[in-house]
Amino acid sequence: MEQYLNPDTLGKMYIDGEWREAASGKTRDIIYPYDQRKIARVTEGDVEDARQAIAAARRAFDKGDWARTPASERGALVGKLADLIERDAEELAALESWDTAKTMEESRGDMQDIAGIFRYFAGLADKDAGEVIASPIPNTTSTIVREPVGVCGQISPWNYPLLQASWKMAPALATGNTIVMKPSEDTPLTTIKVTQLAEEAGFPAGVVNLVLGAGPTVGKELAESVDVDLISFTGGIETGRKIMQAATGNMKKIAFELGGKNPNVIFADTDLELAIDYVLNGIFFHAGQVCSAGARLIVEDSLHDKLVEGVIERTKKIRLGEAFDPKTEMGPLISEKHRAKVERYIQIGKDEGAKLVLGGDRPSDPALQKGFFVNPTIFVDCDTSMRIVQEEVFGPVLTVERFHTEEEAIRLANDTTYGLSGAVWSKDQNRAHRVASAMRMGTVWINDFNIYFAQAPWGGYKQSGIGRELGAAGLEEYTEIKHVYQNYATEPLNWFGASS
Ligand SMILES: NC(=O)c1ccc[n+]([C@@H]2O[C@H](COP(=O)([O-])OP(=O)(O)OC[C@H]3O[C@@H](n4cnc5c(N)ncnc54)[C@H](O)[C@@H]3O)[C@@H](O)[C@H]2O)c1
Ligand SMILES: C[N+](C)(C)CC=O
């Protein structure tokens, strides 16, 4: 997979149809989280570069050609980008694995999803025919049309770098917006590559812009600029609060996908082996660095001990390793800083009285010492007063709570400020549906975990987000609704100054 790396080539920004270096001349090294090897060097943009990208997107939008391009043509371009992503899927997957250290198998799955997302929104692009509504006034018609919002700032995180970017790019472009994309400074490689593919697909200059750099500079400028009409952000809640405040200057539209602390509720009638399997996948996939990770196992008392025992036994067998080794099941965390955060939470869990029954430390294998690894970790005897249960750890750390009644299961599941996703497991379909409908989350899985696809909306209740990505709702986020009213028989009003 080394053939896809070129550490001596500088990754650049794409502004107004040109590949550019940062005005400051600064650069940033990108490292492989498995062994801290330098894998790439990219230009490090700043506020000035963000301003140039925003200005380019503004000009391209205000010129009007792109927004007025027939929707079927815009859809065809988005579809062409899907084809190019499929053509280069193996290279994109390798770059994603170098950047994040997630396994190649995971990255290959992500690339398939990403091509599917571009294809889905390409197909939706020309399906909106507007709507004629019943006007209450004689001799008039009222039509509802959807139009692009304008210039969209798009800020993505490091855990699913291209997947989260694609959820923003595809609907924004399909609906005629212009974009300034800012990937996480830690993981820009696949977003650079996909921008190259957008250029190859033939998007007009200024429609797709890419800026690279840090959140507090480049990202903040996107959030603050009065020339940006919408800011779409995926990331942590504290960053979300800052962006929300920064966005007030011109009251821009905001679309937020934030964190989660997702309950996995298991009733005693669930098949034990199936439950064990999905509990592991729910929390340890991508080392728990998943917004919808099943970090909170909430299990019925009579199944608790057997389930915990089975989960511990299988967790012990998880193979930690390198992204390109097909035997690897779990990779490292993204950075030293993030590992320190996860380890702080493990200490908090211990201090709060949660009982550590597995992990909590780093692997001893000499081959893994340069990677930011934390062993899969399990706490039992947890309750909702604990920070380890309430706050997003974003690592391979599972907490276990027990319940005795359906009401208690619902109360525990909902006892969180988050509301991204959750699952309920039971062979009793009526009960499963009752519980699912009582769970205050944007996605609830029944007898499954962590399923998402282009056709279904994704987003959070409560502090997990604002708005939706994917599905028809994900397209609508990028549109303004306009009411066009026409009078066919306009008569004088004579309201003012008409009397003699
Ligand atoms: N809900 C979802 O679908 C979803 C999906 C993926 C990740 N997430 C969440 O993302 C978080 C992990 O990602 P992260 O650590 O990259 O998040 P983060 O908030 O640290 O960073 C996300 C992005 O915001 C930028 N940023 C940072 N400070 C900024 C500022 N002041 N102004 C503007 N932009 C700024 C960063 O550069 C990065 O591009 C987790 O909380 C996870 O749950 C949510
Ligand atoms: C939304 N998802 C599950 C793809 C990634 C969350 O981190």
Coordinates of C-alpha atoms and ligand atoms in Angstrom, one line a residue:
M1 CA 0.0 0.0 0.0
E2 CA 3.1 2.3 0.1
Q3 CA 2.6 2.9 -3.6
Y4 CA -0.2 5.3 -2.7
L5 CA 2.0 7.5 -0.5
N6 CA 4.3 10.3 -1.6
P7 CA 5.6 12.0 1.5
D8 CA 7.7 14.4 -0.5
T9 CA 4.8 15.8 -2.5
L10 CA 3.0 18.7 -0.9
G11 CA -0.8 18.3 -0.6
K12 CA -2.4 21.6 -1.6
M13 CA -5.6 23.5 -1.3
Y14 CA -8.0 23.9 -4.2
I15 CA -9.4 27.4 -4.6
D16 CA -11.2 28.9 -7.6
G17 CA -10.2 25.9 -9.8
E18 CA -6.5 26.2 -8.9
W19 CA -4.2 24.1 -6.6
R20 CA -2.5 26.5 -4.2
E21 CA -0.1 26.6 -1.3
A22 CA -1.0 28.5 1.9
A23 CA -0.2 32.3 1.7
S24 CA 2.0 31.8 4.8
G25 CA 4.1 29.0 3.2
K26 CA 3.6 26.8 6.3
T27 CA 3.2 23.1 6.1
R28 CA 2.0 20.2 8.3
D29 CA 3.3 16.7 8.5
I30 CA 0.7 13.9 8.5
I31 CA 1.5 10.8 10.5
Y32 CA 0.4 7.2 10.6
P33 CA -1.1 6.6 14.0
Y34 CA 0.2 3.0 14.1
D35 CA 3.9 3.9 14.2
Q36 CA 4.0 7.7 14.0
R37 CA 5.8 7.5 10.6
K38 CA 5.5 10.7 8.5
I39 CA 3.3 9.7 5.5
A40 CA 2.5 13.0 3.9
R41 CA 3.1 16.8 4.0
V42 CA 0.3 19.2 3.4
T43 CA 0.1 23.0 3.1
E44 CA -1.2 24.6 6.3
G45 CA -3.9 27.2 5.4
D46 CA -4.8 30.1 7.6
V47 CA -7.5 32.8 7.8
E48 CA -6.3 34.5 4.6
D49 CA -6.6 31.3 2.6
A50 CA -10.0 30.6 4.0
R51 CA -11.1 34.1 3.0
Q52 CA -9.9 33.5 -0.6
A53 CA -11.8 30.2 -0.8
I54 CA -14.9 31.8 0.6
A55 CA -14.6 34.7 -1.9
A56 CA -14.2 32.2 -4.8
A57 CA -17.3 30.2 -3.6
R58 CA -19.2 33.5 -3.2
R59 CA -18.4 34.6 -6.8
A60 CA -19.2 31.2 -8.3
F61 CA -22.6 31.2 -6.5
D62 CA -23.5 34.8 -7.2
K63 CA -22.7 34.5 -10.9
G64 CA -25.7 32.2 -10.9
D65 CA -24.7 29.7 -13.7
W66 CA -24.1 26.8 -11.3
A67 CA -27.4 27.3 -9.4
R68 CA -29.2 27.7 -12.7
T69 CA -27.6 24.6 -14.3
P70 CA -30.4 22.1 -15.0
A71 CA -30.7 19.8 -12.0
S72 CA -30.2 16.8 -14.2
E73 CA -26.8 18.1 -15.3
R74 CA -25.7 18.8 -11.8
G75 CA -26.9 15.3 -10.9
A76 CA -24.8 13.9 -13.8
L77 CA -21.7 15.6 -12.5
V78 CA -22.2 14.2 -9.0
G79 CA -22.8 10.8 -10.5
K80 CA -19.6 11.1 -12.5
L81 CA -17.8 11.8 -9.2
A82 CA -19.3 8.6 -7.8
D83 CA -17.8 6.7 -10.8
L84 CA -14.4 8.2 -10.3
I85 CA -14.5 7.3 -6.6
E86 CA -15.3 3.7 -7.5
R87 CA -12.5 3.7 -10.1
D88 CA -10.0 4.9 -7.4
A89 CA -11.6 3.1 -4.4
E90 CA -8.5 1.0 -3.6
E91 CA -6.2 4.1 -3.5
L92 CA -8.8 6.1 -1.5
A93 CA -9.2 3.2 1.0
A94 CA -5.4 2.9 1.4
L95 CA -5.0 6.7 2.0
E96 CA -7.8 6.5 4.6
S97 CA -6.1 3.7 6.4
W98 CA -2.7 5.5 6.3
D99 CA -4.4 8.6 7.7
T100 CA -6.5 7.0 10.5
A101 CA -4.9 3.5 10.9
K102 CA -8.4 2.0 10.6
T103 CA -8.2 -1.4 8.9
M104 CA -8.2 -1.7 5.1
E105 CA -11.4 -3.8 5.3
E106 CA -13.1 -0.9 7.1
S107 CA -11.8 1.7 4.7
R108 CA -12.9 -0.4 1.7
G109 CA -16.4 -0.5 3.2
D110 CA -16.3 3.2 3.7
M111 CA -15.4 3.8 0.0
Q112 CA -18.2 1.7 -1.2
D113 CA -20.6 3.7 1.0
I114 CA -19.1 7.0 -0.2
A115 CA -19.6 6.1 -3.9
G116 CA -23.2 5.1 -3.0
I117 CA -23.8 8.4 -1.3
F118 CA -22.7 10.4 -4.3
R119 CA -24.8 8.2 -6.5
Y120 CA -27.9 8.5 -4.3
F121 CA -27.8 12.3 -4.2
A122 CA -27.0 12.4 -8.0
G123 CA -30.3 10.5 -8.4
L124 CA -32.2 12.8 -6.1
A125 CA -30.9 16.0 -7.8
D126 CA -33.7 16.3 -10.4
K127 CA -36.5 14.7 -8.5
D128 CA -37.9 17.9 -6.9
A129 CA -40.5 19.4 -9.1
G130 CA -41.7 21.9 -6.6
E131 CA -45.3 21.9 -5.3
V132 CA -48.5 23.7 -6.1
I133 CA -50.4 24.4 -2.9
A134 CA -54.0 25.4 -2.5
S135 CA -54.1 29.2 -2.3
P136 CA -57.0 30.5 -0.3
I137 CA -57.3 33.6 -2.6
P138 CA -59.4 33.4 -5.8
N139 CA -57.5 33.8 -9.2
T140 CA -54.1 33.1 -7.8
T141 CA -51.6 30.3 -7.7
S142 CA -49.1 29.5 -5.0
T143 CA -46.0 27.4 -5.9
I144 CA -43.4 26.2 -3.5
V145 CA -39.9 25.8 -4.9
R146 CA -36.6 24.8 -3.3
E147 CA -33.4 26.8 -4.2
P148 CA -29.8 26.3 -3.1
V149 CA -28.8 28.1 0.1
G150 CA -25.6 29.6 -1.3
V151 CA -22.1 29.3 0.0
C152 CA -21.7 26.3 2.3
G153 CA -18.8 26.0 4.8
Q154 CA -18.3 22.3 5.5
I155 CA -16.2 21.1 8.4
S156 CA -15.4 17.4 8.9
P157 CA -13.8 15.2 11.6
W158 CA -10.9 12.7 11.6
N159 CA -12.7 9.5 12.5
Y160 CA -14.5 8.9 9.2
P161 CA -12.8 11.6 7.1
L162 CA -14.1 11.1 3.7
L163 CA -17.4 9.5 4.6
Q164 CA -18.4 12.5 6.7
A165 CA -17.2 14.9 4.0
S166 CA -19.2 13.0 1.4
W167 CA -22.4 13.3 3.4
K168 CA -22.0 17.1 3.1
M169 CA -20.5 17.5 -0.4
A170 CA -22.9 15.3 -2.3
P171 CA -26.2 16.9 -1.3
A172 CA -24.7 20.5 -1.4
L173 CA -23.5 20.1 -5.0
A174 CA -26.6 18.2 -6.2
T175 CA -28.7 21.2 -5.1
G176 CA -26.6 23.9 -6.7
N177 CA -24.7 25.3 -3.8
T178 CA -21.0 26.2 -3.8
I179 CA -18.8 24.7 -1.1
V180 CA -15.7 25.3 0.9
M181 CA -14.7 22.0 2.5
K182 CA -12.3 21.9 5.5
P183 CA -11.3 18.4 6.6
S184 CA -9.7 17.7 9.9
E185 CA -6.1 18.8 10.0
D186 CA -5.1 15.3 11.1
T187 CA -6.7 13.4 8.2
P188 CA -6.9 15.5 5.0
L189 CA -5.5 13.0 2.5
T190 CA -8.7 11.4 1.1
T191 CA -10.5 14.8 0.9
I192 CA -7.6 16.2 -1.1
K193 CA -7.9 13.1 -3.4
V194 CA -11.6 13.4 -3.8
T195 CA -11.3 17.1 -4.7
Q196 CA -8.9 16.1 -7.4
L197 CA -11.6 13.7 -8.7
A198 CA -14.2 16.6 -8.5
E199 CA -11.8 18.6 -10.8
E200 CA -11.5 15.6 -13.1
A201 CA -15.3 15.2 -13.1
G202 CA -15.6 18.8 -14.4
F203 CA -17.2 20.9 -11.7
P204 CA -16.9 24.6 -12.7
A205 CA -14.1 26.7 -11.0
G206 CA -15.2 28.1 -7.6
V207 CA -18.0 25.5 -7.1
V208 CA -15.8 23.1 -5.1
N209 CA -13.1 24.6 -2.9
L210 CA -10.9 22.9 -0.4
V211 CA -9.0 24.6 2.5
L212 CA -6.6 22.9 4.8
G213 CA -5.6 23.9 8.3
A214 CA -6.6 24.1 11.9
G215 CA -10.1 24.5 13.3
P216 CA -9.5 27.6 15.4
T217 CA -8.2 29.5 12.3
V218 CA -9.6 28.1 9.1
G219 CA -12.7 26.5 10.6
K220 CA -13.5 29.5 12.7
E221 CA -13.3 31.8 9.7
L222 CA -15.8 29.6 7.8
A223 CA -18.1 29.8 10.8
E224 CA -17.7 33.6 11.2
S225 CA -17.7 34.8 7.6
V226 CA -20.7 36.8 6.6
D227 CA -20.2 35.5 3.1
V228 CA -21.0 31.9 4.2
D229 CA -24.7 31.1 4.1
L230 CA -24.6 27.7 5.8
I231 CA -22.2 25.9 8.0
S232 CA -22.3 22.2 8.2
F233 CA -20.2 20.7 11.0
T234 CA -19.5 17.2 12.2
G235 CA -17.4 16.9 15.3
G236 CA -17.4 17.3 19.1
I237 CA -19.9 19.2 21.1
E238 CA -17.5 21.8 22.5
T239 CA -16.4 22.7 19.0
G240 CA -20.1 22.8 18.0
R241 CA -20.9 25.4 20.7
K242 CA -18.0 27.6 19.4
I243 CA -19.2 27.3 15.8
M244 CA -22.8 28.1 16.8
Q245 CA -21.7 31.3 18.5
A246 CA -19.4 32.2 15.6
A247 CA -22.3 31.7 13.2
T248 CA -24.5 34.4 14.7
G249 CA -22.9 37.3 12.9
N250 CA -25.0 36.8 9.8
M251 CA -27.4 34.3 11.3
K252 CA -26.2 31.6 8.9
K253 CA -28.0 28.3 8.8
I254 CA -26.3 25.6 10.8
A255 CA -26.3 21.8 10.5
F256 CA -24.6 19.9 13.2
E257 CA -23.7 16.2 13.6
L258 CA -22.2 15.9 17.1
G259 CA -21.3 13.2 19.6
G260 CA -23.2 10.4 21.2
K261 CA -23.3 8.1 24.2
N262 CA -25.3 5.4 22.7
P263 CA -27.2 2.8 24.7
N264 CA -27.3 -0.8 23.6
V265 CA -30.3 -2.2 25.5
I266 CA -30.5 -6.0 25.7
F267 CA -33.4 -8.0 27.1
A268 CA -32.9 -11.5 28.5
D269 CA -34.8 -13.2 25.7
T270 CA -32.0 -12.2 23.2
D271 CA -29.9 -15.0 21.7
L272 CA -26.7 -14.8 23.9
E273 CA -24.1 -15.4 21.2
L274 CA -25.7 -12.9 18.9
A275 CA -25.8 -10.3 21.7
I276 CA -22.1 -10.9 22.5
D277 CA -21.1 -10.5 18.9
Y278 CA -23.0 -7.2 18.4
V279 CA -21.9 -5.8 21.7
L280 CA -18.3 -6.2 20.6
N281 CA -18.9 -4.7 17.2
G282 CA -20.9 -1.9 18.7
I283 CA -18.1 -0.7 20.9
F284 CA -14.7 -1.9 19.6
F285 CA -15.2 -1.2 15.8
H286 CA -12.7 1.5 14.8
A287 CA -11.4 1.3 18.4
G288 CA -14.6 3.0 19.6
Q289 CA -13.9 6.1 17.6
V290 CA -17.4 6.1 16.2
C291 CA -20.1 8.7 17.1
S292 CA -22.7 6.0 17.3
A293 CA -20.5 3.5 19.2
G294 CA -22.5 1.3 21.6
A295 CA -20.5 2.6 24.6
R296 CA -23.3 1.9 27.1
L297 CA -24.4 -1.7 27.5
I298 CA -27.7 -1.8 29.4
V299 CA -28.6 -5.4 30.1
E300 CA -31.5 -7.2 31.8
D301 CA -30.5 -8.5 35.3
S302 CA -31.1 -12.2 34.5
L303 CA -28.8 -12.1 31.5
H304 CA -26.2 -9.7 32.9
D305 CA -23.6 -12.1 34.3
K306 CA -23.6 -14.6 31.4
L307 CA -23.5 -11.7 28.8
V308 CA -20.7 -9.9 30.6
E309 CA -18.7 -13.1 30.9
G310 CA -19.1 -13.9 27.2
V311 CA -18.2 -10.3 26.2
I312 CA -15.1 -10.4 28.3
E313 CA -14.0 -13.8 26.9
R314 CA -14.3 -12.7 23.3
T315 CA -12.9 -9.2 23.9
K316 CA -9.7 -10.9 25.2
K317 CA -9.2 -12.4 21.8
I318 CA -9.4 -9.1 19.8
R319 CA -6.2 -8.8 17.7
L320 CA -4.7 -5.4 17.8
G321 CA -2.4 -4.4 15.0
E322 CA -1.6 -2.6 11.8
A323 CA -4.2 -1.3 9.3
F324 CA -2.8 -3.3 6.3
D325 CA -2.5 -6.7 8.2
P326 CA -5.6 -8.6 7.3
K327 CA -5.5 -10.3 10.7
T328 CA -5.9 -7.0 12.6
E329 CA -9.3 -6.4 14.2
M330 CA -8.6 -3.2 16.1
G331 CA -6.2 -0.4 15.4
P332 CA -4.8 2.4 17.6
L333 CA -6.4 5.7 18.5
I334 CA -5.8 8.7 16.2
S335 CA -3.2 10.6 18.3
E336 CA -1.3 10.8 21.5
K337 CA -3.6 13.7 22.6
H338 CA -6.7 11.6 22.0
R339 CA -5.2 8.5 23.8
A340 CA -4.5 10.8 26.8
K341 CA -8.2 11.8 26.8
V342 CA -9.3 8.2 26.7
E343 CA -6.9 7.3 29.5
R344 CA -8.2 10.2 31.6
Y345 CA -11.7 8.8 31.3
I346 CA -10.5 5.3 32.3
Q347 CA -9.0 6.9 35.5
I348 CA -12.3 8.8 36.1
G349 CA -14.2 5.6 35.8
K350 CA -12.0 3.9 38.4
D351 CA -12.2 6.9 40.7
E352 CA -16.0 7.0 40.4
G353 CA -16.2 3.4 41.6
A354 CA -17.0 1.6 38.3
K355 CA -15.5 -1.8 38.4
L356 CA -12.8 -2.4 35.8
V357 CA -13.0 -6.0 34.6
L358 CA -10.8 -5.9 31.5
G359 CA -8.2 -3.7 29.9
G360 CA -7.7 -0.1 31.1
D361 CA -4.0 -0.2 30.0
R362 CA -1.8 -0.2 27.0
P363 CA -0.8 -3.4 25.1
S364 CA 2.6 -4.9 26.1
D365 CA 3.4 -6.3 22.6
P366 CA 6.7 -4.6 21.6
A367 CA 5.4 -4.2 18.0
L368 CA 2.7 -1.9 19.2
Q369 CA 4.6 0.5 21.3
K370 CA 4.8 3.3 18.7
G371 CA 1.1 3.2 18.1
F372 CA -1.5 5.1 20.2
F373 CA -3.1 1.9 21.4
V374 CA -5.4 1.3 24.4
N375 CA -6.5 -2.2 25.2
P376 CA -10.2 -2.9 24.9
T377 CA -11.7 -1.9 28.3
I378 CA -14.8 -3.0 30.2
F379 CA -16.3 -1.5 33.3
V380 CA -19.2 -3.1 35.2
D381 CA -21.3 -1.9 38.1
C382 CA -21.9 1.4 36.3
D383 CA -24.7 3.9 36.9
T384 CA -25.9 7.0 35.2
S385 CA -24.4 9.3 37.9
M386 CA -21.0 8.5 36.5
R387 CA -19.1 10.6 34.0
I388 CA -17.8 7.5 32.4
V389 CA -21.4 6.7 31.6
Q390 CA -22.5 10.2 30.6
E391 CA -19.6 11.6 28.6
E392 CA -18.3 10.6 25.2
V393 CA -15.0 8.8 25.7
F394 CA -14.6 8.0 21.9
G395 CA -12.4 5.0 22.6
P396 CA -12.6 1.3 23.2
V397 CA -14.3 1.6 26.6
L398 CA -17.5 -0.2 27.4
T399 CA -19.7 0.5 30.5
V400 CA -22.3 -1.9 31.7
E401 CA -25.5 -1.1 33.6
R402 CA -28.2 -3.5 34.6
F403 CA -32.0 -3.2 34.5
H404 CA -35.0 -5.1 36.0
T405 CA -38.0 -3.8 34.1
E406 CA -38.8 -2.3 30.7
E407 CA -39.5 1.1 32.3
E408 CA -36.1 1.1 33.9
A409 CA -34.4 0.1 30.7
I410 CA -36.1 3.1 28.9
R411 CA -35.2 5.5 31.8
L412 CA -31.6 4.5 31.7
A413 CA -31.3 4.6 27.9
N414 CA -32.7 8.1 27.9
D415 CA -30.7 9.4 30.9
T416 CA -28.2 11.3 28.8
T417 CA -27.8 14.7 27.2
Y418 CA -27.0 13.0 23.9
G419 CA -29.6 11.5 21.5
L420 CA -27.7 10.2 18.5
S421 CA -28.5 6.5 18.3
G422 CA -29.2 3.4 20.3
A423 CA -30.4 -0.2 20.0
V424 CA -32.9 -2.5 21.6
W425 CA -32.6 -6.3 21.5
S426 CA -35.5 -8.7 22.2
K427 CA -37.4 -11.5 20.5
D428 CA -40.6 -9.9 21.7
Q429 CA -41.4 -7.6 18.8
N430 CA -44.1 -5.7 20.6
R431 CA -41.7 -4.9 23.4
A432 CA -38.9 -4.0 21.1
H433 CA -41.1 -1.5 19.2
R434 CA -42.5 0.0 22.5
V435 CA -38.9 0.6 23.7
A436 CA -37.7 1.9 20.4
S437 CA -40.5 4.4 20.2
A438 CA -39.7 5.6 23.8
M439 CA -36.0 6.1 23.0
R440 CA -35.2 9.8 22.4
M441 CA -32.6 9.3 19.6
G442 CA -32.3 10.0 15.9
T443 CA -31.7 6.4 15.0
V444 CA -32.9 3.3 16.9
W445 CA -31.9 -0.2 15.7
I446 CA -34.0 -3.2 16.7
N447 CA -31.9 -6.4 16.9
D448 CA -29.0 -4.8 15.1
F449 CA -26.4 -2.1 15.6
N450 CA -24.7 0.7 13.8
I451 CA -26.5 0.5 10.5
Y452 CA -26.6 3.6 8.3
F453 CA -27.2 4.1 4.6
A454 CA -27.7 6.9 2.1
Q455 CA -31.5 6.5 2.0
A456 CA -32.2 7.0 5.7
P457 CA -31.8 10.3 7.5
W458 CA -29.0 10.5 10.1
G459 CA -28.8 13.0 13.0
G460 CA -29.3 13.6 16.6
Y461 CA -31.9 14.5 19.2
K462 CA -31.0 16.6 22.1
Q463 CA -27.3 17.6 22.2
S464 CA -26.3 15.2 19.4
G465 CA -27.0 17.6 16.6
I466 CA -29.2 19.9 14.6
G467 CA -30.7 18.9 11.3
R468 CA -30.2 15.7 9.4
E469 CA -27.7 14.3 6.8
L470 CA -28.5 11.6 4.3
G471 CA -32.0 10.7 3.0
A472 CA -34.3 13.3 1.4
A473 CA -33.9 15.3 4.7
G474 CA -30.1 15.5 4.0
L475 CA -30.8 17.1 0.6
E476 CA -33.4 19.6 2.1
E477 CA -30.8 20.9 4.5
Y478 CA -29.0 22.5 1.5
T479 CA -32.1 24.2 0.2
E480 CA -34.2 27.3 1.0
I481 CA -37.9 27.1 0.5
K482 CA -39.5 29.8 -1.6
H483 CA -43.2 30.6 -2.0
V484 CA -44.0 32.1 -5.4
Y485 CA -47.5 33.6 -5.4
Q486 CA -49.1 34.9 -8.6
N487 CA -52.3 36.9 -9.0
Y488 CA -54.1 36.5 -12.3
A489 CA -56.6 39.2 -11.8
T490 CA -55.0 42.0 -9.8
E491 CA -57.5 44.7 -8.8
P492 CA -56.9 48.1 -7.3
L493 CA -56.8 48.2 -3.5
N494 CA -57.6 51.8 -3.0
W495 CA -56.6 51.5 0.6
F496 CA -54.5 54.7 0.8
G497 CA -55.5 58.2 -0.5
A498 CA -58.2 57.0 -2.8
S499 CA -61.2 58.9 -1.2
S500 CA -62.0 62.4 -2.7
Ligands
LIG1 N1 -22.9 12.6 14.6 C1 -22.2 12.2 13.7 O1 -22.6 11.7 12.6 C2 -20.7 12.2 13.9 C3 -19.8 11.5 12.9 C4 -18.5 11.6 13.1 C5 -17.9 12.2 14.3 N2 -18.8 12.8 15.2 C6 -18.2 13.4 16.4 O2 -17.0 14.0 16.1 C7 -16.1 14.0 17.2 C8 -14.7 13.6 16.9 O3 -14.2 14.4 15.9 P1 -13.1 15.5 16.1 O4 -12.3 15.1 17.3 O5 -12.4 15.7 14.8 O6 -14.0 16.7 16.5 P2 -13.5 18.2 16.6 O7 -14.7 19.0 17.1 O8 -12.3 18.3 17.5 O9 -13.1 18.6 15.2 C9 -14.0 18.5 14.1 C10 -13.6 19.5 13.0 O10 -13.8 20.8 13.6 C11 -12.7 21.6 13.4 N3 -12.6 22.6 14.4 C12 -12.0 22.5 15.6 N4 -12.2 23.7 16.3 C13 -12.9 24.5 15.5 C14 -13.4 25.9 15.7 N5 -13.1 26.6 16.8 N6 -14.1 26.4 14.7 C15 -14.4 25.7 13.6 N7 -13.9 24.4 13.3 C16 -13.2 23.9 14.3 C17 -11.5 20.6 13.3 O11 -10.4 21.2 12.7 C18 -12.1 19.5 12.6 O12 -12.1 19.7 11.2 C19 -16.8 13.1 18.2 O13 -17.5 13.9 19.2 C20 -17.8 12.3 17.4 O14 -18.9 11.8 18.0 C21 -20.1 12.8 15.0
LIG2 C1 -21.9 8.3 11.3 N1 -20.9 7.2 11.3 C2 -21.4 6.1 12.0 C3 -20.6 6.8 9.9 C4 -19.7 7.7 11.9 C5 -19.7 8.2 13.2 O1 -18.7 8.5 13.8

